[in-house]
Amino acid sequence: DAGVTQSPTHLIKTRGQHVTLRCSPISGHKSVSWYQQVLGQGPQFIFQYYEKEERGRGNFPDRFSARQFPNYSSELNVNALLLGDSALYLCASSLAYTDTQYFGPGTRLTVL
Amino acid sequence: AQSVTQLDSQVPVFEEAPVELRCNYSSSVSVYLFWYVQYPNQGLQLLLKYLSGSTLVKGINGFEAEFNKSQTSFHLRKPSVHISDTAEYFCAVRYNNNDMRFGAGTRLTVKP
């Protein structure tokens, strides 16, 4: 079975722009979570979705938003990009929202 | 506040030597515990998890971890490391409110 997939792999944006990151969960998984990993740090929780509803939100500004589609794939949107948004964005999927999370390879976002 | 502390940011060790990576977490009613490994430019791979039952958990690649409730610790061990074990290791804790917290990571470097 295919694992969690994310696109794009790398992305370069300038300050003030908008970005959309995409994630496809493992087949059969209904929950998707998003994390931000700044260089040299552990992942920080951004959002969790289960059955297309938001089930959790980390301490991130309203510039960050997400949604989950009927096929359980998900998008993470970030508006008005700042230099500090440069990071590896990780998506994780799980069967249900309390189950073990399996991570994708991440999207490396660079904001110039 | 819920937090996860990895006590060593870097652990250098020679090949075939034993290793222990330490992890402590802030106490809560109940927790689920995880260790993940991250190779350069990749996502996180699940090494092992503790959900309930035996406090000694065995994972992939010869790693094991022991849950100590009284000391709120979940240290990762391997009796004999290989060069290929060189990577970043993250301890993660899911608290009973479904909040998933990661430690800052421990860089394990295995030298020949």
PDB file of N, CA and C in Angstrom, chain A residues 18-110:
ATOM      1  N   HIS A  18       0.637  33.594  -0.991  1.00  0.00           N
ATOM      2  CA  HIS A  18      -0.206  32.543  -0.444  1.00  0.00           C
ATOM      3  C   HIS A  18       0.328  31.199  -0.931  1.00  0.00           C
ATOM      4  N   VAL A  19       0.159  30.151  -0.121  1.00  0.00           N
ATOM      5  CA  VAL A  19       0.614  28.827  -0.527  1.00  0.00           C
ATOM      6  C   VAL A  19      -0.426  27.771  -0.151  1.00  0.00           C
ATOM      7  N   THR A  20      -0.526  26.742  -0.984  1.00  0.00           N
ATOM      8  CA  THR A  20      -1.402  25.603  -0.704  1.00  0.00           C
ATOM      9  C   THR A  20      -0.588  24.319  -0.775  1.00  0.00           C
ATOM     10  N   LEU A  21      -0.621  23.564   0.282  1.00  0.00           N
ATOM     11  CA  LEU A  21       0.067  22.280   0.349  1.00  0.00           C
ATOM     12  C   LEU A  21      -0.972  21.178   0.373  1.00  0.00           C
ATOM     13  N   ARG A  22      -0.635  20.046  -0.251  1.00  0.00           N
ATOM     14  CA  ARG A  22      -1.604  18.965  -0.395  1.00  0.00           C
ATOM     15  C   ARG A  22      -1.111  17.663   0.211  1.00  0.00           C
ATOM     16  N   CYS A  23      -2.066  16.869   0.676  1.00  0.00           N
ATOM     17  CA  CYS A  23      -1.735  15.613   1.345  1.00  0.00           C
ATOM     18  C   CYS A  23      -2.773  14.559   0.999  1.00  0.00           C
ATOM     19  N   SER A  24      -2.295  13.365   0.663  1.00  0.00           N
ATOM     20  CA  SER A  24      -3.184  12.221   0.459  1.00  0.00           C
ATOM     21  C   SER A  24      -2.866  11.171   1.510  1.00  0.00           C
ATOM     22  N   PRO A  25      -3.858  10.774   2.307  1.00  0.00           N
ATOM     23  CA  PRO A  25      -3.594   9.823   3.388  1.00  0.00           C
ATOM     24  C   PRO A  25      -3.456   8.399   2.883  1.00  0.00           C
ATOM     25  N   ILE A  26      -2.998   7.540   3.772  1.00  0.00           N
ATOM     26  CA  ILE A  26      -2.968   6.112   3.481  1.00  0.00           C
ATOM     27  C   ILE A  26      -4.411   5.646   3.225  1.00  0.00           C
ATOM     28  N   SER A  27      -4.569   4.745   2.271  1.00  0.00           N
ATOM     29  CA  SER A  27      -5.899   4.258   1.936  1.00  0.00           C
ATOM     30  C   SER A  27      -6.598   3.693   3.170  1.00  0.00           C
ATOM     31  N   GLY A  28      -7.825   4.150   3.412  1.00  0.00           N
ATOM     32  CA  GLY A  28      -8.583   3.677   4.565  1.00  0.00           C
ATOM     33  C   GLY A  28      -8.461   4.576   5.781  1.00  0.00           C
ATOM     34  N   HIS A  29      -7.482   5.461   5.781  1.00  0.00           N
ATOM     35  CA  HIS A  29      -7.322   6.391   6.899  1.00  0.00           C
ATOM     36  C   HIS A  29      -8.259   7.573   6.720  1.00  0.00           C
ATOM     37  N   LYS A  30      -8.923   7.955   7.811  1.00  0.00           N
ATOM     38  CA  LYS A  30      -9.908   9.026   7.733  1.00  0.00           C
ATOM     39  C   LYS A  30      -9.480  10.296   8.455  1.00  0.00           C
ATOM     40  N   SER A  31      -8.320  10.254   9.082  1.00  0.00           N
ATOM     41  CA  SER A  31      -7.854  11.431   9.810  1.00  0.00           C
ATOM     42  C   SER A  31      -6.536  11.922   9.231  1.00  0.00           C
ATOM     43  N   VAL A  32      -6.414  13.228   9.113  1.00  0.00           N
ATOM     44  CA  VAL A  32      -5.182  13.853   8.632  1.00  0.00           C
ATOM     45  C   VAL A  32      -4.780  14.948   9.605  1.00  0.00           C
ATOM     46  N   SER A  33      -3.489  14.988   9.906  1.00  0.00           N
ATOM     47  CA  SER A  33      -2.948  16.038  10.774  1.00  0.00           C
ATOM     48  C   SER A  33      -1.820  16.750  10.055  1.00  0.00           C
ATOM     49  N   TRP A  34      -1.657  18.020  10.374  1.00  0.00           N
ATOM     50  CA  TRP A  34      -0.587  18.837   9.788  1.00  0.00           C
ATOM     51  C   TRP A  34       0.347  19.321  10.889  1.00  0.00           C
ATOM     52  N   TYR A  35       1.649  19.311  10.568  1.00  0.00           N
ATOM     53  CA  TYR A  35       2.664  19.764  11.497  1.00  0.00           C
ATOM     54  C   TYR A  35       3.639  20.684  10.759  1.00  0.00           C
ATOM     55  N   GLN A  36       4.208  21.614  11.514  1.00  0.00           N
ATOM     56  CA  GLN A  36       5.282  22.467  11.001  1.00  0.00           C
ATOM     57  C   GLN A  36       6.564  22.090  11.723  1.00  0.00           C
ATOM     58  N   GLN A  37       7.613  21.822  10.970  1.00  0.00           N
ATOM     59  CA  GLN A  37       8.901  21.506  11.579  1.00  0.00           C
ATOM     60  C   GLN A  37       9.937  22.513  11.108  1.00  0.00           C
ATOM     61  N   VAL A  38      10.277  23.414  11.983  1.00  0.00           N
ATOM     62  CA  VAL A  38      11.322  24.389  11.707  1.00  0.00           C
ATOM     63  C   VAL A  38      12.665  23.695  11.877  1.00  0.00           C
ATOM     64  N   LEU A  39      13.629  24.112  11.091  1.00  0.00           N
ATOM     65  CA  LEU A  39      14.950  23.471  11.102  1.00  0.00           C
ATOM     66  C   LEU A  39      15.513  23.384  12.517  1.00  0.00           C
ATOM     67  N   GLY A  40      15.902  22.181  12.913  1.00  0.00           N
ATOM     68  CA  GLY A  40      16.517  21.984  14.221  1.00  0.00           C
ATOM     69  C   GLY A  40      15.539  21.793  15.364  1.00  0.00           C
ATOM     70  N   GLN A  41      14.242  21.724  15.053  1.00  0.00           N
ATOM     71  CA  GLN A  41      13.229  21.552  16.096  1.00  0.00           C
ATOM     72  C   GLN A  41      12.331  20.364  15.801  1.00  0.00           C
ATOM     73  N   GLY A  42      11.551  19.988  16.796  1.00  0.00           N
ATOM     74  CA  GLY A  42      10.564  18.937  16.597  1.00  0.00           C
ATOM     75  C   GLY A  42       9.318  19.489  15.915  1.00  0.00           C
ATOM     76  N   PRO A  43       8.505  18.613  15.361  1.00  0.00           N
ATOM     77  CA  PRO A  43       7.268  19.062  14.708  1.00  0.00           C
ATOM     78  C   PRO A  43       6.313  19.740  15.701  1.00  0.00           C
ATOM     79  N   GLN A  44       5.640  20.773  15.206  1.00  0.00           N
ATOM     80  CA  GLN A  44       4.642  21.489  15.998  1.00  0.00           C
ATOM     81  C   GLN A  44       3.270  21.275  15.347  1.00  0.00           C
ATOM     82  N   PHE A  45       2.309  20.884  16.147  1.00  0.00           N
ATOM     83  CA  PHE A  45       0.974  20.556  15.658  1.00  0.00           C
ATOM     84  C   PHE A  45       0.243  21.798  15.161  1.00  0.00           C
ATOM     85  N   ILE A  46      -0.338  21.683  13.947  1.00  0.00           N
ATOM     86  CA  ILE A  46      -1.098  22.805  13.386  1.00  0.00           C
ATOM     87  C   ILE A  46      -2.591  22.496  13.409  1.00  0.00           C
ATOM     88  N   PHE A  47      -2.991  21.397  12.748  1.00  0.00           N
ATOM     89  CA  PHE A  47      -4.408  21.027  12.635  1.00  0.00           C
ATOM     90  C   PHE A  47      -4.551  19.511  12.619  1.00  0.00           C
ATOM     91  N   GLN A  48      -5.734  19.055  13.016  1.00  0.00           N
ATOM     92  CA  GLN A  48      -6.148  17.693  12.773  1.00  0.00           C
ATOM     93  C   GLN A  48      -7.577  17.687  12.258  1.00  0.00           C
ATOM     94  N   TYR A  49      -7.808  16.898  11.221  1.00  0.00           N
ATOM     95  CA  TYR A  49      -9.139  16.717  10.654  1.00  0.00           C
ATOM     96  C   TYR A  49      -9.521  15.242  10.701  1.00  0.00           C
ATOM     97  N   TYR A  50     -10.785  15.007  10.964  1.00  0.00           N
ATOM     98  CA  TYR A  50     -11.312  13.650  10.962  1.00  0.00           C
ATOM     99  C   TYR A  50     -12.709  13.700  10.370  1.00  0.00           C
ATOM    100  N   GLU A  51     -12.947  12.875   9.388  1.00  0.00           N
ATOM    101  CA  GLU A  51     -14.248  12.849   8.722  1.00  0.00           C
ATOM    102  C   GLU A  51     -14.667  14.262   8.286  1.00  0.00           C
ATOM    103  N   LYS A  52     -13.708  14.989   7.764  1.00  0.00           N
ATOM    104  CA  LYS A  52     -13.913  16.317   7.163  1.00  0.00           C
ATOM    105  C   LYS A  52     -14.213  17.410   8.186  1.00  0.00           C
ATOM    106  N   GLU A  53     -14.093  17.099   9.451  1.00  0.00           N
ATOM    107  CA  GLU A  53     -14.303  18.120  10.474  1.00  0.00           C
ATOM    108  C   GLU A  53     -13.009  18.377  11.250  1.00  0.00           C
ATOM    109  N   GLU A  54     -12.799  19.618  11.624  1.00  0.00           N
ATOM    110  CA  GLU A  54     -11.626  19.973  12.414  1.00  0.00           C
ATOM    111  C   GLU A  54     -11.773  19.394  13.813  1.00  0.00           C
ATOM    112  N   ARG A  55     -10.761  18.645  14.242  1.00  0.00           N
ATOM    113  CA  ARG A  55     -10.804  18.019  15.565  1.00  0.00           C
ATOM    114  C   ARG A  55      -9.768  18.598  16.518  1.00  0.00           C
ATOM    115  N   GLY A  56      -8.858  19.384  15.978  1.00  0.00           N
ATOM    116  CA  GLY A  56      -7.849  19.973  16.843  1.00  0.00           C
ATOM    117  C   GLY A  56      -7.114  21.074  16.106  1.00  0.00           C
ATOM    118  N   ARG A  57      -6.645  22.054  16.887  1.00  0.00           N
ATOM    119  CA  ARG A  57      -5.937  23.181  16.311  1.00  0.00           C
ATOM    120  C   ARG A  57      -4.821  23.571  17.250  1.00  0.00           C
ATOM    121  N   GLY A  58      -3.634  23.735  16.703  1.00  0.00           N
ATOM    122  CA  GLY A  58      -2.503  24.165  17.510  1.00  0.00           C
ATOM    123  C   GLY A  58      -2.448  25.672  17.613  1.00  0.00           C
ATOM    124  N   ASN A  59      -1.387  26.163  18.199  1.00  0.00           N
ATOM    125  CA  ASN A  59      -1.244  27.588  18.457  1.00  0.00           C
ATOM    126  C   ASN A  59      -0.622  28.291  17.256  1.00  0.00           C
ATOM    127  N   PHE A  60      -1.366  28.391  16.189  1.00  0.00           N
ATOM    128  CA  PHE A  60      -0.914  29.055  14.964  1.00  0.00           C
ATOM    129  C   PHE A  60      -1.894  30.165  14.608  1.00  0.00           C
ATOM    130  N   PRO A  61      -1.416  31.220  13.950  1.00  0.00           N
ATOM    131  CA  PRO A  61      -2.297  32.358  13.613  1.00  0.00           C
ATOM    132  C   PRO A  61      -3.344  31.972  12.576  1.00  0.00           C
ATOM    133  N   ASP A  62      -4.325  32.851  12.428  1.00  0.00           N
ATOM    134  CA  ASP A  62      -5.430  32.603  11.504  1.00  0.00           C
ATOM    135  C   ASP A  62      -4.991  32.578  10.039  1.00  0.00           C
ATOM    136  N   ARG A  63      -3.758  32.975   9.781  1.00  0.00           N
ATOM    137  CA  ARG A  63      -3.236  32.888   8.408  1.00  0.00           C
ATOM    138  C   ARG A  63      -3.167  31.432   7.943  1.00  0.00           C
ATOM    139  N   PHE A  64      -3.144  30.540   8.892  1.00  0.00           N
ATOM    140  CA  PHE A  64      -3.105  29.115   8.595  1.00  0.00           C
ATOM    141  C   PHE A  64      -4.534  28.566   8.598  1.00  0.00           C
ATOM    142  N   SER A  65      -4.874  27.831   7.545  1.00  0.00           N
ATOM    143  CA  SER A  65      -6.182  27.186   7.490  1.00  0.00           C
ATOM    144  C   SER A  65      -6.040  25.857   6.767  1.00  0.00           C
ATOM    145  N   ALA A  66      -7.007  25.005   6.924  1.00  0.00           N
ATOM    146  CA  ALA A  66      -6.947  23.691   6.280  1.00  0.00           C
ATOM    147  C   ALA A  66      -8.352  23.197   6.021  1.00  0.00           C
ATOM    148  N   ARG A  67      -8.427  22.170   5.208  1.00  0.00           N
ATOM    149  CA  ARG A  67      -9.695  21.495   5.000  1.00  0.00           C
ATOM    150  C   ARG A  67      -9.435  20.063   4.573  1.00  0.00           C
ATOM    151  N   GLN A  68     -10.463  19.231   4.728  1.00  0.00           N
ATOM    152  CA  GLN A  68     -10.381  17.846   4.312  1.00  0.00           C
ATOM    153  C   GLN A  68     -11.512  17.558   3.346  1.00  0.00           C
ATOM    154  N   PHE A  69     -11.206  16.839   2.318  1.00  0.00           N
ATOM    155  CA  PHE A  69     -12.157  16.575   1.254  1.00  0.00           C
ATOM    156  C   PHE A  69     -12.866  15.231   1.458  1.00  0.00           C
ATOM    157  N   PRO A  70     -13.953  14.995   0.698  1.00  0.00           N
ATOM    158  CA  PRO A  70     -14.690  13.726   0.866  1.00  0.00           C
ATOM    159  C   PRO A  70     -13.831  12.478   0.671  1.00  0.00           C
ATOM    160  N   ASN A  71     -12.755  12.570  -0.117  1.00  0.00           N
ATOM    161  CA  ASN A  71     -11.875  11.401  -0.292  1.00  0.00           C
ATOM    162  C   ASN A  71     -10.791  11.349   0.784  1.00  0.00           C
ATOM    163  N   TYR A  72     -10.912  12.206   1.795  1.00  0.00           N
ATOM    164  CA  TYR A  72     -10.034  12.282   2.978  1.00  0.00           C
ATOM    165  C   TYR A  72      -8.683  12.953   2.702  1.00  0.00           C
ATOM    166  N   SER A  73      -8.418  13.358   1.480  1.00  0.00           N
ATOM    167  CA  SER A  73      -7.224  14.151   1.238  1.00  0.00           C
ATOM    168  C   SER A  73      -7.401  15.514   1.900  1.00  0.00           C
ATOM    169  N   SER A  74      -6.306  16.252   1.991  1.00  0.00           N
ATOM    170  CA  SER A  74      -6.376  17.501   2.746  1.00  0.00           C
ATOM    171  C   SER A  74      -5.494  18.562   2.109  1.00  0.00           C
ATOM    172  N   GLU A  75      -5.844  19.796   2.356  1.00  0.00           N
ATOM    173  CA  GLU A  75      -5.036  20.948   1.955  1.00  0.00           C
ATOM    174  C   GLU A  75      -4.722  21.800   3.163  1.00  0.00           C
ATOM    175  N   LEU A  76      -3.506  22.326   3.192  1.00  0.00           N
ATOM    176  CA  LEU A  76      -3.119  23.321   4.185  1.00  0.00           C
ATOM    177  C   LEU A  76      -2.849  24.615   3.431  1.00  0.00           C
ATOM    178  N   ASN A  77      -3.479  25.683   3.841  1.00  0.00           N
ATOM    179  CA  ASN A  77      -3.306  26.981   3.211  1.00  0.00           C
ATOM    180  C   ASN A  77      -2.651  27.950   4.193  1.00  0.00           C
ATOM    181  N   VAL A  78      -1.704  28.704   3.676  1.00  0.00           N
ATOM    182  CA  VAL A  78      -1.076  29.733   4.492  1.00  0.00           C
ATOM    183  C   VAL A  78      -1.110  31.041   3.701  1.00  0.00           C
ATOM    184  N   ASN A  79      -1.722  32.066   4.292  1.00  0.00           N
ATOM    185  CA  ASN A  79      -1.812  33.382   3.664  1.00  0.00           C
ATOM    186  C   ASN A  79      -0.741  34.325   4.195  1.00  0.00           C
ATOM    187  N   ALA A  80      -0.467  35.364   3.422  1.00  0.00           N
ATOM    188  CA  ALA A  80       0.437  36.443   3.851  1.00  0.00           C
ATOM    189  C   ALA A  80       1.715  35.869   4.444  1.00  0.00           C
ATOM    190  N   LEU A  81       2.421  35.110   3.655  1.00  0.00           N
ATOM    191  CA  LEU A  81       3.600  34.391   4.129  1.00  0.00           C
ATOM    192  C   LEU A  81       4.637  35.324   4.757  1.00  0.00           C
ATOM    193  N   LEU A  82       5.232  34.825   5.835  1.00  0.00           N
ATOM    194  CA  LEU A  82       6.320  35.504   6.528  1.00  0.00           C
ATOM    195  C   LEU A  82       7.581  34.663   6.397  1.00  0.00           C
ATOM    196  N   LEU A  83       8.721  35.314   6.603  1.00  0.00           N
ATOM    197  CA  LEU A  83       9.982  34.582   6.537  1.00  0.00           C
ATOM    198  C   LEU A  83       9.983  33.408   7.523  1.00  0.00           C
ATOM    199  N   GLY A  84       9.367  33.611   8.662  1.00  0.00           N
ATOM    200  CA  GLY A  84       9.329  32.584   9.710  1.00  0.00           C
ATOM    201  C   GLY A  84       8.471  31.391   9.375  1.00  0.00           C
ATOM    202  N   ASP A  85       7.738  31.454   8.259  1.00  0.00           N
ATOM    203  CA  ASP A  85       6.933  30.299   7.848  1.00  0.00           C
ATOM    204  C   ASP A  85       7.781  29.270   7.107  1.00  0.00           C
ATOM    205  N   SER A  86       9.019  29.615   6.825  1.00  0.00           N
ATOM    206  CA  SER A  86       9.918  28.669   6.170  1.00  0.00           C
ATOM    207  C   SER A  86      10.114  27.462   7.073  1.00  0.00           C
ATOM    208  N   ALA A  87       9.802  26.285   6.549  1.00  0.00           N
ATOM    209  CA  ALA A  87       9.828  25.071   7.375  1.00  0.00           C
ATOM    210  C   ALA A  87       9.514  23.861   6.508  1.00  0.00           C
ATOM    211  N   LEU A  88       9.646  22.704   7.132  1.00  0.00           N
ATOM    212  CA  LEU A  88       9.157  21.459   6.526  1.00  0.00           C
ATOM    213  C   LEU A  88       7.741  21.242   7.058  1.00  0.00           C
ATOM    214  N   TYR A  89       6.786  21.103   6.171  1.00  0.00           N
ATOM    215  CA  TYR A  89       5.394  20.878   6.583  1.00  0.00           C
ATOM    216  C   TYR A  89       5.071  19.404   6.383  1.00  0.00           C
ATOM    217  N   LEU A  90       4.724  18.782   7.482  1.00  0.00           N
ATOM    218  CA  LEU A  90       4.476  17.348   7.497  1.00  0.00           C
ATOM    219  C   LEU A  90       2.992  17.061   7.620  1.00  0.00           C
ATOM    220  N   CYS A  91       2.568  16.071   6.882  1.00  0.00           N
ATOM    221  CA  CYS A  91       1.203  15.574   6.971  1.00  0.00           C
ATOM    222  C   CYS A  91       1.268  14.161   7.557  1.00  0.00           C
ATOM    223  N   ALA A  92       0.339  13.842   8.415  1.00  0.00           N
ATOM    224  CA  ALA A  92       0.260  12.499   8.991  1.00  0.00           C
ATOM    225  C   ALA A  92      -1.167  12.001   8.887  1.00  0.00           C
ATOM    226  N   SER A  93      -1.331  10.715   8.612  1.00  0.00           N
ATOM    227  CA  SER A  93      -2.684  10.165   8.570  1.00  0.00           C
ATOM    228  C   SER A  93      -2.828   9.058   9.597  1.00  0.00           C
ATOM    229  N   SER A  94      -4.067   8.826  10.009  1.00  0.00           N
ATOM    230  CA  SER A  94      -4.373   7.755  10.948  1.00  0.00           C
ATOM    231  C   SER A  94      -5.780   7.243  10.656  1.00  0.00           C
ATOM    232  N   LEU A  95      -6.046   6.026  11.137  1.00  0.00           N
ATOM    233  CA  LEU A  95      -7.357   5.430  10.890  1.00  0.00           C
ATOM    234  C   LEU A  95      -8.465   6.303  11.482  1.00  0.00           C
ATOM    235  N   ALA A  96      -8.294   6.617  12.748  1.00  0.00           N
ATOM    236  CA  ALA A  96      -9.223   7.515  13.433  1.00  0.00           C
ATOM    237  C   ALA A  96      -8.391   8.559  14.143  1.00  0.00           C
ATOM    238  N   TYR A  97      -9.044   9.544  14.721  1.00  0.00           N
ATOM    239  CA  TYR A  97      -8.264  10.683  15.194  1.00  0.00           C
ATOM    240  C   TYR A  97      -7.445  10.379  16.438  1.00  0.00           C
ATOM    241  N   THR A  98      -7.680   9.253  17.097  1.00  0.00           N
ATOM    242  CA  THR A  98      -6.871   8.893  18.260  1.00  0.00           C
ATOM    243  C   THR A  98      -5.847   7.809  17.951  1.00  0.00           C
ATOM    244  N   ASP A  99      -5.783   7.367  16.722  1.00  0.00           N
ATOM    245  CA  ASP A  99      -4.891   6.268  16.362  1.00  0.00           C
ATOM    246  C   ASP A  99      -3.481   6.743  16.019  1.00  0.00           C
ATOM    247  N   THR A 100      -2.581   5.795  15.886  1.00  0.00           N
ATOM    248  CA  THR A 100      -1.188   6.076  15.551  1.00  0.00           C
ATOM    249  C   THR A 100      -1.104   6.821  14.231  1.00  0.00           C
ATOM    250  N   GLN A 101      -0.253   7.837  14.192  1.00  0.00           N
ATOM    251  CA  GLN A 101      -0.094   8.660  13.002  1.00  0.00           C
ATOM    252  C   GLN A 101       1.103   8.202  12.185  1.00  0.00           C
ATOM    253  N   TYR A 102       0.915   8.173  10.877  1.00  0.00           N
ATOM    254  CA  TYR A 102       1.969   7.806   9.932  1.00  0.00           C
ATOM    255  C   TYR A 102       2.240   9.023   9.053  1.00  0.00           C
ATOM    256  N   PHE A 103       3.528   9.371   8.940  1.00  0.00           N
ATOM    257  CA  PHE A 103       3.899  10.631   8.325  1.00  0.00           C
ATOM    258  C   PHE A 103       4.285  10.493   6.856  1.00  0.00           C
ATOM    259  N   GLY A 104       4.021  11.549   6.121  1.00  0.00           N
ATOM    260  CA  GLY A 104       4.493  11.676   4.758  1.00  0.00           C
ATOM    261  C   GLY A 104       5.895  12.270   4.734  1.00  0.00           C
ATOM    262  N   PRO A 105       6.476  12.420   3.540  1.00  0.00           N
ATOM    263  CA  PRO A 105       7.850  12.918   3.418  1.00  0.00           C
ATOM    264  C   PRO A 105       7.980  14.421   3.652  1.00  0.00           C
ATOM    265  N   GLY A 106       6.860  15.130   3.616  1.00  0.00           N
ATOM    266  CA  GLY A 106       6.906  16.558   3.888  1.00  0.00           C
ATOM    267  C   GLY A 106       7.035  17.428   2.645  1.00  0.00           C
ATOM    268  N   THR A 107       6.676  18.684   2.814  1.00  0.00           N
ATOM    269  CA  THR A 107       6.879  19.721   1.795  1.00  0.00           C
ATOM    270  C   THR A 107       7.802  20.762   2.396  1.00  0.00           C
ATOM    271  N   ARG A 108       8.907  21.002   1.714  1.00  0.00           N
ATOM    272  CA  ARG A 108       9.857  22.026   2.199  1.00  0.00           C
ATOM    273  C   ARG A 108       9.458  23.369   1.611  1.00  0.00           C
ATOM    274  N   LEU A 109       9.031  24.294   2.471  1.00  0.00           N
ATOM    275  CA  LEU A 109       8.628  25.641   2.049  1.00  0.00           C
ATOM    276  C   LEU A 109       9.715  26.627   2.418  1.00  0.00           C
ATOM    277  N   THR A 110      10.167  27.371   1.448  1.00  0.00           N
ATOM    278  CA  THR A 110      11.131  28.438   1.677  1.00  0.00           C
ATOM    279  C   THR A 110      10.474  29.755   1.318  1.00  0.00           C
TER     280      THR A 110
END
